[in-house]
Short mmCIF file of N, CA and C in Angstrom, two decimals:
data_model
loop_
_atom_site.label_atom_id
_atom_site.label_comp_id
_atom_site.label_asym_id
_atom_site.label_seq_id
_atom_site.Cartn_x
_atom_site.Cartn_y
_atom_site.Cartn_z
N MET A 1 1.15 -0.85 -0.43
CA MET A 1 -0.16 0.01 0.32
C MET A 1 0.54 1.32 0.34
N GLU A 2 1.54 1.17 1.31
CA GLU A 2 2.77 3.06 1.58
C GLU A 2 3.55 2.37 0.35
N SER A 3 3.77 2.10 -0.07
CA SER A 3 5.07 1.48 -1.53
C SER A 3 4.70 2.28 -2.37
N SER A 4 2.78 2.14 -3.52
CA SER A 4 2.47 2.39 -4.34
C SER A 4 2.86 4.27 -5.04
N GLY A 5 3.22 4.14 -5.99
CA GLY A 5 3.01 5.84 -6.64
C GLY A 5 2.01 6.50 -5.97
N LEU A 6 1.08 5.40 -6.57
CA LEU A 6 -0.38 5.82 -5.73
C LEU A 6 -0.34 6.80 -3.90
N TRP A 7 0.57 6.31 -3.74
CA TRP A 7 0.36 6.37 -1.64
C TRP A 7 1.60 7.52 -2.26
N LYS A 8 2.52 6.83 -2.26
CA LYS A 8 3.08 8.23 -2.60
C LYS A 8 2.43 9.95 -2.59
N ARG A 9 2.15 9.77 -4.16
CA ARG A 9 1.65 10.99 -4.19
C ARG A 9 0.24 11.71 -3.62
N THR A 10 -0.95 10.67 -3.35
CA THR A 10 -1.73 11.69 -2.90
C THR A 10 -2.09 11.27 -0.95
N LEU A 11 -0.57 10.44 -0.24
CA LEU A 11 -1.40 10.35 0.89
C LEU A 11 0.00 10.65 1.95
N ALA A 12 1.91 10.39 1.45
CA ALA A 12 2.60 10.34 2.12
C ALA A 12 3.09 11.12 2.21
N ALA A 13 3.56 11.84 3.72
CA ALA A 13 4.06 12.42 4.30
C ALA A 13 4.87 13.94 3.00
N ALA A 14 4.32 14.62 2.25
CA ALA A 14 5.10 15.67 1.46
C ALA A 14 5.63 16.73 1.92
N ILE A 15 6.75 17.76 1.37
CA ILE A 15 7.66 18.75 1.84
C ILE A 15 6.87 20.29 1.08
N ASN A 16 6.34 21.03 2.06
CA ASN A 16 5.33 22.58 1.70
C ASN A 16 4.82 22.10 1.07
N ASP A 17 3.67 20.53 2.74
CA ASP A 17 3.20 20.44 2.21
C ASP A 17 2.10 21.69 3.15
N THR A 18 0.82 22.11 2.41
CA THR A 18 -0.22 22.76 2.99
C THR A 18 -1.60 21.97 3.75
N ASP A 19 -1.60 20.81 3.80
CA ASP A 19 -2.71 19.78 4.23
C ASP A 19 -1.76 19.44 4.48
N THR A 20 -0.81 19.24 5.91
CA THR A 20 0.15 18.44 6.50
C THR A 20 -1.14 18.07 7.62
N VAL A 21 -1.57 18.21 8.35
CA VAL A 21 -2.44 17.77 9.01
C VAL A 21 -4.48 16.90 8.39
N ASP A 22 -4.65 17.44 7.76
CA ASP A 22 -5.61 16.52 7.02
C ASP A 22 -5.19 15.41 6.39
N ARG A 23 -4.11 15.73 5.83
CA ARG A 23 -2.72 14.73 4.71
C ARG A 23 -2.81 13.44 6.01
N GLU A 24 -2.30 14.25 7.09
CA GLU A 24 -1.50 12.53 8.02
C GLU A 24 -2.74 11.97 8.53
N ARG A 25 -4.35 12.61 9.14
CA ARG A 25 -5.77 12.29 10.11
C ARG A 25 -5.96 10.84 8.93
N LEU A 26 -5.54 11.21 7.52
CA LEU A 26 -6.17 11.01 6.33
C LEU A 26 -5.30 9.30 6.19
N ARG A 27 -4.01 9.83 6.06
CA ARG A 27 -3.00 8.92 6.07
C ARG A 27 -3.50 7.52 7.72
N ASP A 28 -3.16 8.48 9.07
CA ASP A 28 -3.15 7.62 10.24
C ASP A 28 -4.89 6.82 10.29
N ALA A 29 -5.60 7.26 9.74
CA ALA A 29 -6.87 6.08 9.62
C ALA A 29 -7.48 5.47 8.72
N LEU A 30 -5.97 6.46 7.73
CA LEU A 30 -6.07 4.59 6.96
C LEU A 30 -5.08 3.29 6.84
N ARG A 31 -4.18 3.76 7.54
CA ARG A 31 -3.09 2.21 8.13
C ARG A 31 -4.23 1.95 9.66
N LYS A 32 -5.58 2.72 10.57
CA LYS A 32 -5.74 1.70 11.18
C LYS A 32 -6.79 1.00 11.05
N PHE A 33 -7.59 1.24 9.68
CA PHE A 33 -8.06 0.93 9.08
C PHE A 33 -7.57 -0.54 8.04
N ARG A 34 -7.16 -0.52 7.63
CA ARG A 34 -6.09 -1.32 7.49
C ARG A 34 -5.49 -2.91 8.33
N SER A 35 -5.17 -1.61 9.45
CA SER A 35 -4.65 -2.97 10.72
C SER A 35 -6.07 -3.82 11.59
N ARG A 36 -7.47 -2.79 10.84
CA ARG A 36 -8.90 -3.99 11.17
C ARG A 36 -8.88 -4.49 10.79
N VAL A 37 -8.87 -4.49 8.70
CA VAL A 37 -9.37 -5.17 7.85
C VAL A 37 -8.32 -6.06 7.28
N SER A 38 -7.19 -6.34 8.30
CA SER A 38 -6.02 -7.29 8.61
C SER A 38 -6.60 -8.35 9.22
N ASP A 39 -7.36 -8.07 10.90
CA ASP A 39 -7.41 -9.03 11.78
C ASP A 39 -8.44 -9.75 10.60
N LEU A 40 -9.15 -9.09 10.54
CA LEU A 40 -10.13 -9.59 9.87
C LEU A 40 -10.35 -10.61 8.46
N VAL A 41 -9.67 -10.20 7.43
CA VAL A 41 -9.42 -10.96 6.18
C VAL A 41 -8.22 -12.26 6.37
N ASP A 42 -7.96 -12.19 7.97
CA ASP A 42 -6.76 -12.91 8.23
C ASP A 42 -7.65 -14.15 8.19
N SER A 43 -8.72 -13.98 8.35
CA SER A 43 -9.89 -15.65 8.65
C SER A 43 -10.72 -16.52 7.38
N ILE A 44 -10.23 -16.01 5.86
CA ILE A 44 -11.08 -15.86 5.32
C ILE A 44 -9.91 -17.19 4.71
N ALA A 45 -9.24 -17.62 4.31
CA ALA A 45 -8.06 -18.67 3.72
C ALA A 45 -8.64 -19.90 4.51
N HIS A 46 -8.86 -19.38 5.76
CA HIS A 46 -9.50 -20.95 6.64
C HIS A 46 -10.61 -21.23 6.90
N GLU A 47 -11.35 -20.31 6.34
CA GLU A 47 -12.79 -20.51 6.29
C GLU A 47 -13.62 -20.58 5.14
N LEU A 48 -12.61 -20.06 4.13
CA LEU A 48 -12.83 -20.13 2.61
C LEU A 48 -11.67 -21.00 1.82
N PRO A 49 -11.14 -22.63 2.35
CA PRO A 49 -10.29 -23.00 1.36
C PRO A 49 -10.09 -23.23 -0.23
N GLY A 50 -11.07 -23.35 -0.82
CA GLY A 50 -10.63 -23.35 -1.79
C GLY A 50 -10.69 -22.09 -2.40
N LEU A 51 -10.85 -20.76 -1.32
CA LEU A 51 -10.65 -18.96 -2.76
C LEU A 51 -9.56 -18.96 -3.21
N THR A 52 -9.63 -17.67 -3.59
CA THR A 52 -8.56 -17.00 -3.79
C THR A 52 -7.27 -16.43 -2.73
N VAL A 53 -6.52 -15.41 -2.33
CA VAL A 53 -5.87 -15.28 -1.74
C VAL A 53 -7.01 -14.30 -1.47
N HIS A 54 -6.91 -13.28 -0.07
CA HIS A 54 -7.88 -12.45 -0.25
C HIS A 54 -7.10 -12.06 0.68
N ASP A 55 -5.87 -11.90 1.65
CA ASP A 55 -5.24 -11.42 2.64
C ASP A 55 -4.65 -10.87 2.42
N ILE A 56 -3.93 -9.39 3.33
CA ILE A 56 -4.20 -8.76 3.54
C ILE A 56 -2.53 -8.44 2.37
N THR A 57 -2.40 -8.70 2.22
CA THR A 57 -1.28 -8.53 1.18
C THR A 57 -2.17 -8.28 -0.17
N HIS A 58 -2.60 -9.49 -0.87
CA HIS A 58 -3.90 -9.02 -2.17
C HIS A 58 -4.34 -7.68 -2.38
N LEU A 59 -4.69 -7.56 -1.04
CA LEU A 59 -5.39 -6.44 -1.14
C LEU A 59 -4.33 -4.98 -1.23
N ASP A 60 -2.85 -5.06 -0.43
CA ASP A 60 -1.66 -3.93 -0.29
C ASP A 60 -1.54 -3.91 -2.60
N ALA A 61 -1.80 -5.11 -3.17
CA ALA A 61 -1.20 -5.71 -4.48
C ALA A 61 -2.40 -4.37 -4.83
N LEU A 62 -3.46 -4.55 -4.76
CA LEU A 62 -4.36 -3.65 -5.50
C LEU A 62 -3.99 -2.57 -5.59
N TRP A 63 -2.85 -0.75 -4.96
CA TRP A 63 -2.53 -0.34 -4.27
C TRP A 63 -1.97 0.32 -5.84
N ASP A 64 -0.80 -0.72 -6.45
CA ASP A 64 -0.42 -1.58 -7.36
C ASP A 64 -1.33 -0.85 -8.73
N VAL A 65 -2.47 -2.03 -9.22
CA VAL A 65 -2.96 -2.22 -10.33
C VAL A 65 -3.55 -0.89 -10.33
N ALA A 66 -4.19 -0.15 -9.16
CA ALA A 66 -5.11 0.83 -8.85
C ALA A 66 -4.08 1.57 -9.67
N ASP A 67 -2.54 1.98 -9.51
CA ASP A 67 -1.56 3.02 -9.78
C ASP A 67 -1.44 3.03 -11.12
N GLU A 68 -1.31 1.18 -11.40
CA GLU A 68 -0.44 1.53 -13.14
C GLU A 68 -1.62 1.65 -13.44
N VAL A 69 -3.70 1.99 -13.84
CA VAL A 69 -4.86 2.23 -14.35
C VAL A 69 -4.25 3.87 -14.16
N LEU A 70 -4.73 3.92 -12.96
CA LEU A 70 -4.96 5.94 -13.35
C LEU A 70 -4.01 6.55 -14.02
N GLY A 71 -1.86 5.89 -13.50
CA GLY A 71 -1.62 7.03 -14.17
C GLY A 71 -0.80 7.30 -13.55
N LEU A 72 0.19 8.40 -14.43
CA LEU A 72 0.89 9.60 -13.23
C LEU A 72 -0.51 10.46 -13.48
N ASP A 73 -0.74 10.74 -14.42
CA ASP A 73 -1.08 11.98 -14.64
C ASP A 73 -3.03 11.90 -14.11
N TYR A 74 -2.98 10.87 -13.90
CA TYR A 74 -4.67 10.97 -13.46
C TYR A 74 -5.11 12.36 -11.52
N PRO A 75 -5.47 13.66 -12.21
CA PRO A 75 -5.42 13.92 -11.32
C PRO A 75 -6.69 13.72 -9.51
N ILE A 76 -6.05 12.47 -9.01
CA ILE A 76 -6.65 12.46 -6.60
C ILE A 76 -5.74 12.93 -6.57
N ASN A 77 -6.68 13.59 -5.88
CA ASN A 77 -6.71 14.15 -4.88
C ASN A 77 -6.83 13.37 -2.95
N PRO A 78 -5.44 13.51 -2.09
CA PRO A 78 -6.19 12.78 -0.69
C PRO A 78 -7.75 11.73 -0.63
N ALA A 79 -8.71 12.49 -0.33
CA ALA A 79 -10.25 12.49 0.48
C ALA A 79 -9.74 11.39 -0.97
N GLU A 80 -9.73 11.40 -2.33
CA GLU A 80 -10.31 10.42 -3.16
C GLU A 80 -8.94 9.04 -2.68
N ALA A 81 -8.18 9.47 -2.78
CA ALA A 81 -7.33 8.14 -2.63
C ALA A 81 -7.76 7.53 -1.14
N PHE A 82 -7.81 8.43 -0.28
CA PHE A 82 -9.25 7.32 0.96
C PHE A 82 -9.88 6.76 1.03
N VAL A 83 -10.91 7.05 0.59
CA VAL A 83 -12.28 6.12 -0.18
C VAL A 83 -11.62 5.08 -1.73
N LEU A 84 -10.05 6.03 -1.89
CA LEU A 84 -10.46 4.03 -2.88
C LEU A 84 -9.65 2.95 -1.72
N GLY A 85 -8.97 3.51 -0.64
CA GLY A 85 -8.19 2.66 -0.40
C GLY A 85 -8.82 2.49 0.16
N GLY A 86 -9.73 2.85 1.13
CA GLY A 86 -10.73 2.05 2.10
C GLY A 86 -11.80 1.27 1.57
N ALA A 87 -11.77 1.46 -0.46
CA ALA A 87 -12.76 0.38 -0.34
C ALA A 87 -11.75 -1.02 -1.22
N ILE A 88 -11.09 -0.78 -1.16
CA ILE A 88 -9.16 -1.42 -1.74
C ILE A 88 -10.06 -2.60 -0.55
N LEU A 89 -9.42 -1.97 0.86
CA LEU A 89 -10.24 -3.33 2.03
C LEU A 89 -11.21 -3.99 2.84
N LEU A 90 -12.07 -3.00 2.04
CA LEU A 90 -13.65 -4.09 2.19
C LEU A 90 -14.16 -4.74 1.40
N HIS A 91 -13.61 -4.16 -0.20
CA HIS A 91 -13.82 -5.17 -1.68
C HIS A 91 -13.98 -6.75 -1.27
N ASP A 92 -13.52 -7.48 -0.36
CA ASP A 92 -13.56 -8.63 -0.54
C ASP A 92 -13.64 -8.91 1.59
N ALA A 93 -13.60 -8.25 1.59
CA ALA A 93 -14.01 -8.62 3.68
C ALA A 93 -15.29 -8.62 3.79
N ALA A 94 -15.74 -9.33 4.06
CA ALA A 94 -16.88 -10.06 3.01
C ALA A 94 -17.40 -11.63 3.35
N HIS A 95 -16.49 -11.53 3.31
CA HIS A 95 -16.31 -13.23 2.91
C HIS A 95 -15.84 -13.86 4.74
N ALA A 96 -15.26 -12.84 4.94
CA ALA A 96 -15.41 -13.66 5.72
C ALA A 96 -16.71 -14.09 6.98
N VAL A 97 -16.62 -14.68 7.58
CA VAL A 97 -18.16 -15.00 8.48
C VAL A 97 -18.02 -14.02 10.01
N ALA A 98 -17.00 -13.31 10.07
CA ALA A 98 -16.94 -12.53 11.67
C ALA A 98 -17.29 -10.41 10.54
N ALA A 99 -17.73 -11.05 9.93
CA ALA A 99 -17.67 -9.74 9.30
C ALA A 99 -19.31 -9.23 8.74
N TYR A 100 -20.52 -10.44 9.41
CA TYR A 100 -21.71 -10.33 9.88
C TYR A 100 -21.53 -9.90 11.22
N GLU A 101 -22.54 -9.12 11.52
CA GLU A 101 -22.85 -9.18 12.66
C GLU A 101 -22.93 -10.42 13.40
N GLY A 102 -24.06 -10.63 13.11
CA GLY A 102 -24.40 -12.09 13.70
C GLY A 102 -23.69 -13.71 13.67
N GLY A 103 -22.69 -12.75 12.78
CA GLY A 103 -21.76 -14.67 12.21
C GLY A 103 -22.75 -15.45 11.00
N LEU A 104 -22.72 -16.48 11.78
CA LEU A 104 -22.29 -17.57 10.02
C LEU A 104 -24.23 -18.20 11.19
N SER A 105 -24.50 -17.38 11.95
CA SER A 105 -26.25 -17.95 12.57
C SER A 105 -27.33 -16.73 10.85
N GLU A 106 -26.56 -16.12 11.38
CA GLU A 106 -26.67 -13.92 9.93
C GLU A 106 -26.57 -15.32 8.64
N ILE A 107 -26.10 -15.67 9.15
CA ILE A 107 -25.29 -15.20 7.43
C ILE A 107 -26.40 -16.88 7.01
N LYS A 108 -26.30 -18.30 7.59
CA LYS A 108 -27.45 -19.19 7.59
C LYS A 108 -28.43 -18.39 7.41
N SER A 109 -28.68 -17.75 8.18
CA SER A 109 -30.36 -17.08 7.85
C SER A 109 -30.99 -16.60 6.59
N SER A 110 -30.03 -16.25 5.71
CA SER A 110 -30.22 -15.64 4.61
C SER A 110 -31.13 -16.11 3.60
N SER A 111 -32.03 -15.46 2.62
CA SER A 111 -32.33 -16.39 1.77
C SER A 111 -31.58 -17.10 0.35
N GLU A 112 -30.57 -16.84 0.02
CA GLU A 112 -29.58 -17.00 -0.94
C GLU A 112 -28.85 -18.25 0.30
N TRP A 113 -28.68 -18.64 1.84
CA TRP A 113 -28.15 -19.25 2.16
C TRP A 113 -29.56 -20.12 1.90
N ARG A 114 -30.82 -20.51 2.16
CA ARG A 114 -31.88 -20.96 2.48
C ARG A 114 -31.91 -21.30 0.51
N ASP A 115 -32.08 -20.99 0.09
CA ASP A 115 -31.89 -21.18 -1.63
C ASP A 115 -31.11 -21.61 -1.55
N PHE A 116 -29.55 -22.10 -1.93
CA PHE A 116 -28.61 -23.14 -2.01
C PHE A 116 -28.58 -23.84 -0.93
N ILE A 117 -29.12 -24.34 0.12
CA ILE A 117 -29.56 -25.65 0.56
C ILE A 117 -31.21 -25.53 0.04
N ALA A 118 -31.55 -25.21 -0.21
CA ALA A 118 -32.81 -26.08 -1.10
C ALA A 118 -32.34 -26.49 -3.12
N LEU A 119 -32.14 -25.63 -3.32
CA LEU A 119 -30.82 -25.85 -4.90
C LEU A 119 -30.66 -26.88 -5.09
N ARG A 120 -29.04 -26.55 -4.39
CA ARG A 120 -27.98 -27.58 -4.09
C ARG A 120 -28.73 -29.57 -3.63
N LEU A 121 -28.82 -28.40 -2.32
CA LEU A 121 -28.27 -30.04 -0.86
C LEU A 121 -29.93 -30.34 -0.56
N ASN A 122 -31.32 -30.23 -1.55
CA ASN A 122 -32.02 -30.98 -1.78
C ASN A 122 -32.76 -30.61 -0.24
N ALA A 123 -32.36 -29.72 0.08
CA ALA A 123 -33.40 -28.35 1.58
C ALA A 123 -32.79 -29.14 2.63
N VAL A 124 -31.83 -30.42 2.19
CA VAL A 124 -31.33 -30.79 3.74
C VAL A 124 -29.98 -29.64 4.22
N GLU A 125 -29.83 -28.60 5.57
CA GLU A 125 -29.03 -28.20 6.55
C GLU A 125 -28.96 -29.15 6.71
N PRO A 126 -26.75 -28.81 5.84
CA PRO A 126 -25.99 -29.33 6.70
C PRO A 126 -25.37 -29.38 7.46
N ALA A 127 -25.10 -30.73 8.16
CA ALA A 127 -24.25 -30.22 9.49
C ALA A 127 -23.18 -30.05 9.52
N THR A 128 -23.16 -29.54 10.86
CA THR A 128 -21.49 -28.03 11.36
C THR A 128 -20.42 -29.04 10.93
N GLY A 129 -20.00 -28.07 10.02
CA GLY A 129 -17.89 -28.91 10.14
C GLY A 129 -17.83 -29.66 9.37
N SER A 130 -19.31 -29.90 8.42
CA SER A 130 -18.79 -30.95 6.89
C SER A 130 -18.86 -29.91 5.90
N PRO A 131 -18.77 -31.06 5.19
CA PRO A 131 -17.91 -30.10 3.84
C PRO A 131 -19.04 -29.91 3.24
N GLU A 132 -19.83 -30.63 3.71
CA GLU A 132 -21.77 -29.81 2.81
C GLU A 132 -21.62 -27.93 2.78
N GLU A 133 -21.77 -27.97 3.99
CA GLU A 133 -21.62 -26.79 4.75
C GLU A 133 -21.14 -25.92 4.50
N LYS A 134 -19.11 -26.46 3.98
CA LYS A 134 -18.17 -25.19 3.61
C LYS A 134 -18.61 -25.33 2.31
N VAL A 135 -19.56 -26.18 1.27
CA VAL A 135 -19.31 -25.62 -0.07
C VAL A 135 -20.35 -24.89 -0.09
N ALA A 136 -21.38 -24.95 0.68
CA ALA A 136 -22.18 -23.97 0.76
C ALA A 136 -22.32 -22.61 1.31
N LEU A 137 -21.44 -22.94 2.83
CA LEU A 137 -20.57 -21.06 2.95
C LEU A 137 -20.00 -20.58 2.38
N PHE A 138 -18.84 -21.52 1.30
CA PHE A 138 -18.03 -20.87 0.43
C PHE A 138 -19.17 -20.38 -1.09
N HIS A 139 -20.11 -20.84 -1.62
CA HIS A 139 -20.88 -20.13 -2.05
C HIS A 139 -21.48 -19.23 -2.43
N VAL A 140 -22.46 -18.58 -0.59
CA VAL A 140 -23.01 -17.89 -0.20
C VAL A 140 -22.22 -16.42 -0.15
N LEU A 141 -21.17 -17.44 1.08
CA LEU A 141 -20.54 -15.58 0.55
C LEU A 141 -19.80 -15.74 -0.01
N ARG A 142 -19.73 -15.74 -1.31
CA ARG A 142 -19.56 -15.43 -2.51
C ARG A 142 -20.20 -14.71 -3.31
N GLN A 143 -22.00 -15.08 -2.46
CA GLN A 143 -23.06 -13.85 -3.52
C GLN A 143 -23.00 -12.67 -3.02
N LEU A 144 -22.76 -13.16 -1.44
CA LEU A 144 -22.72 -11.51 -0.55
C LEU A 144 -21.96 -10.93 -0.18
N HIS A 145 -21.23 -11.61 -0.36
CA HIS A 145 -19.65 -10.45 0.23
C HIS A 145 -19.61 -9.13 -0.33
N ALA A 146 -20.62 -8.78 -1.52
CA ALA A 146 -20.33 -7.55 -2.63
C ALA A 146 -20.72 -6.48 -1.39
N HIS A 147 -22.17 -6.48 -1.52
CA HIS A 147 -23.27 -6.08 -0.91
C HIS A 147 -23.44 -6.36 0.94
N GLN A 148 -22.39 -7.66 1.52
CA GLN A 148 -21.70 -7.25 2.74
C GLN A 148 -21.98 -6.40 2.92
N ALA A 149 -19.88 -5.81 1.89
CA ALA A 149 -19.54 -4.83 1.41
C ALA A 149 -19.49 -2.95 2.14
N GLU A 150 -20.34 -3.05 1.06
CA GLU A 150 -21.49 -1.50 2.01
C GLU A 150 -21.83 -1.84 2.89
N LYS A 151 -21.78 -2.30 3.86
CA LYS A 151 -22.41 -2.05 5.18
C LYS A 151 -21.42 -1.97 5.85
N LEU A 152 -20.43 -2.20 5.10
CA LEU A 152 -18.79 -2.68 6.95
C LEU A 152 -18.88 -1.63 7.53
N PRO A 153 -18.66 0.03 6.02
CA PRO A 153 -18.42 1.02 7.73
C PRO A 153 -18.90 1.17 9.09
N TRP A 154 -20.43 0.16 8.23
CA TRP A 154 -21.25 0.51 10.12
C TRP A 154 -20.98 -0.55 11.12
N VAL A 155 -20.75 -1.96 10.30
CA VAL A 155 -20.63 -2.28 10.93
C VAL A 155 -20.12 -2.50 12.10
N SER A 156 -19.87 -2.94 13.64
CA SER A 156 -19.47 -2.67 15.01
C SER A 156 -19.30 -3.56 15.59
N TRP A 157 -17.48 -4.44 16.28
CA TRP A 157 -18.08 -5.51 17.19
C TRP A 157 -17.34 -4.71 18.35
N LYS A 158 -17.90 -5.78 19.29
CA LYS A 158 -17.15 -5.57 20.46
C LYS A 158 -15.49 -5.44 21.11
N ASP A 159 -14.57 -4.31 21.30
CA ASP A 159 -13.61 -4.62 22.01
C ASP A 159 -13.47 -5.44 22.84
N ALA A 160 -12.71 -5.13 23.29
CA ALA A 160 -11.95 -6.23 25.07
C ALA A 160 -12.20 -4.27 25.71
N ALA A 161 -12.78 -3.89 25.51
CA ALA A 161 -13.50 -3.36 26.63
C ALA A 161 -15.25 -3.24 26.85
N GLY A 162 -15.91 -4.09 25.83
CA GLY A 162 -17.70 -4.26 25.83
C GLY A 162 -17.75 -3.11 24.71
N ASN A 163 -16.67 -2.00 24.34
CA ASN A 163 -16.88 -1.02 23.62
C ASN A 163 -17.40 -1.09 22.48
N PRO A 164 -18.03 -0.96 20.97
CA PRO A 164 -18.56 -1.21 20.17
C PRO A 164 -16.68 -0.13 19.12
N ALA A 165 -16.34 -1.32 18.12
CA ALA A 165 -15.11 -0.71 17.56
C ALA A 165 -15.15 -0.97 15.55
N PHE A 166 -15.42 0.09 15.10
CA PHE A 166 -15.65 -0.59 13.83
C PHE A 166 -14.37 -0.23 12.92
N LEU A 167 -14.64 -1.05 11.89
CA LEU A 167 -13.06 -0.74 11.21
C LEU A 167 -12.11 0.63 10.81
N ILE A 168 -13.04 1.47 11.04
CA ILE A 168 -12.88 3.16 10.47
C ILE A 168 -13.04 3.88 11.25
N GLU A 169 -11.54 3.58 12.37
CA GLU A 169 -12.14 3.96 13.90
C GLU A 169 -12.13 5.87 14.56
N ASP A 170 -12.15 6.72 13.03
CA ASP A 170 -12.13 8.09 13.50
C ASP A 170 -13.66 8.16 12.95
N ALA A 171 -14.75 8.99 13.79
CA ALA A 171 -16.28 8.81 13.93
C ALA A 171 -16.19 9.70 12.56
N GLU A 172 -15.44 10.97 12.69
CA GLU A 172 -16.72 12.24 11.31
C GLU A 172 -15.74 11.18 10.14
N LEU A 173 -14.75 10.43 10.09
CA LEU A 173 -13.90 10.47 9.15
C LEU A 173 -15.23 8.95 7.89
N ARG A 174 -15.31 8.38 9.56
CA ARG A 174 -16.99 7.14 8.93
C ARG A 174 -17.72 7.05 9.06
N ASN A 175 -17.86 9.09 9.05
CA ASN A 175 -19.44 9.63 8.99
C ASN A 175 -19.71 10.35 7.12
N TYR A 176 -18.01 11.08 7.03
CA TYR A 176 -18.47 11.74 5.79
C TYR A 176 -17.93 11.21 4.96
N PHE A 177 -17.14 9.35 4.77
CA PHE A 177 -16.64 8.42 3.53
C PHE A 177 -17.05 7.48 3.84
N GLY A 178 -18.26 6.83 4.50
CA GLY A 178 -18.86 5.30 4.61
C GLY A 178 -19.35 4.97 4.17
N CYS A 179 -20.24 6.42 3.44
CA CYS A 179 -21.52 6.04 2.84
C CYS A 179 -20.75 4.96 0.85
N ALA A 180 -19.32 6.39 0.64
CA ALA A 180 -18.62 6.23 -0.44
C ALA A 180 -18.12 5.14 -0.10
N ILE A 181 -17.14 4.95 0.56
CA ILE A 181 -16.37 3.54 0.80
C ILE A 181 -16.92 2.79 0.33
N GLY A 182 -18.05 1.99 1.41
CA GLY A 182 -19.31 1.23 0.94
C GLY A 182 -19.65 0.54 -0.79
N MET A 183 -19.71 1.85 -0.78
CA MET A 183 -20.47 2.21 -2.78
C MET A 183 -19.59 1.79 -3.47
N VAL A 184 -19.27 2.26 -3.48
CA VAL A 184 -17.47 1.58 -4.27
C VAL A 184 -16.91 0.28 -3.85
N ALA A 185 -16.87 -0.38 -2.86
CA ALA A 185 -16.09 -1.65 -2.39
C ALA A 185 -17.67 -3.04 -3.50
N ALA A 186 -18.94 -1.84 -3.27
CA ALA A 186 -20.21 -2.93 -3.45
C ALA A 186 -20.01 -2.92 -5.24
N SER A 187 -19.37 -2.06 -5.34
CA SER A 187 -19.63 -1.42 -6.67
C SER A 187 -18.76 -2.47 -8.46
N HIS A 188 -17.29 -2.99 -7.06
CA HIS A 188 -17.07 -5.03 -8.12
C HIS A 188 -17.83 -6.00 -8.67
N HIS A 189 -18.90 -6.10 -8.59
CA HIS A 189 -19.99 -7.25 -9.10
C HIS A 189 -21.00 -6.51 -9.29
N TRP A 190 -21.32 -5.36 -9.19
CA TRP A 190 -22.68 -4.69 -10.09
C TRP A 190 -22.43 -5.13 -11.73
N ASP A 191 -23.62 -4.78 -11.93
CA ASP A 191 -24.18 -5.25 -13.80
C ASP A 191 -23.35 -3.51 -14.08
N VAL A 192 -22.78 -3.85 -15.27
CA VAL A 192 -22.38 -2.96 -15.96
C VAL A 192 -23.58 -2.06 -16.31
N GLY A 193 -24.63 -2.13 -16.26
CA GLY A 193 -25.61 -1.30 -16.51
C GLY A 193 -25.97 -0.79 -14.82
N MET A 194 -25.79 -1.21 -14.37
CA MET A 194 -25.84 -0.09 -13.22
C MET A 194 -24.50 1.14 -13.10
N VAL A 195 -23.26 0.80 -13.78
CA VAL A 195 -22.98 2.09 -14.09
C VAL A 195 -23.54 3.80 -14.85
#
């Protein structure tokens, strides 16, 4: 992430920067955001072993892809880079069961789960931990993750003290940018006609 040209042009500290405080706030918030998402995506490989790599290294590499796509001349400011960076962090994070406030129970109560069980498993609920449950979880999370990614800026977990903890810790930045981050994160599964 921080080694990409995009980061260096938008969020890295710069000499004679007139927006040092604002840029530093965005940079620090994105670093904390990344750390929290890293904890979340670490579980994906275990929960969905058939999925390609979706850990923090995958998310960091997308900064280089974005940098290549945008090129050196595309005008992007630090706030836009923060939104893009946040969307990169969230776009696949909802492959983790922990991305759903109700965990596996919430996923199993979805219409997507019920439909998969009805159509692929002859309406027989798979045993906990069974290969059939893992197959169902894989397919349902693939179906749900983009929509859930849009919600993730607002999902909270309890920290060690029992207080709500959000992926975007800074409440003002979460409230200001959360909708945009969620929409961009979800957009990677939109039909072309929606754009």
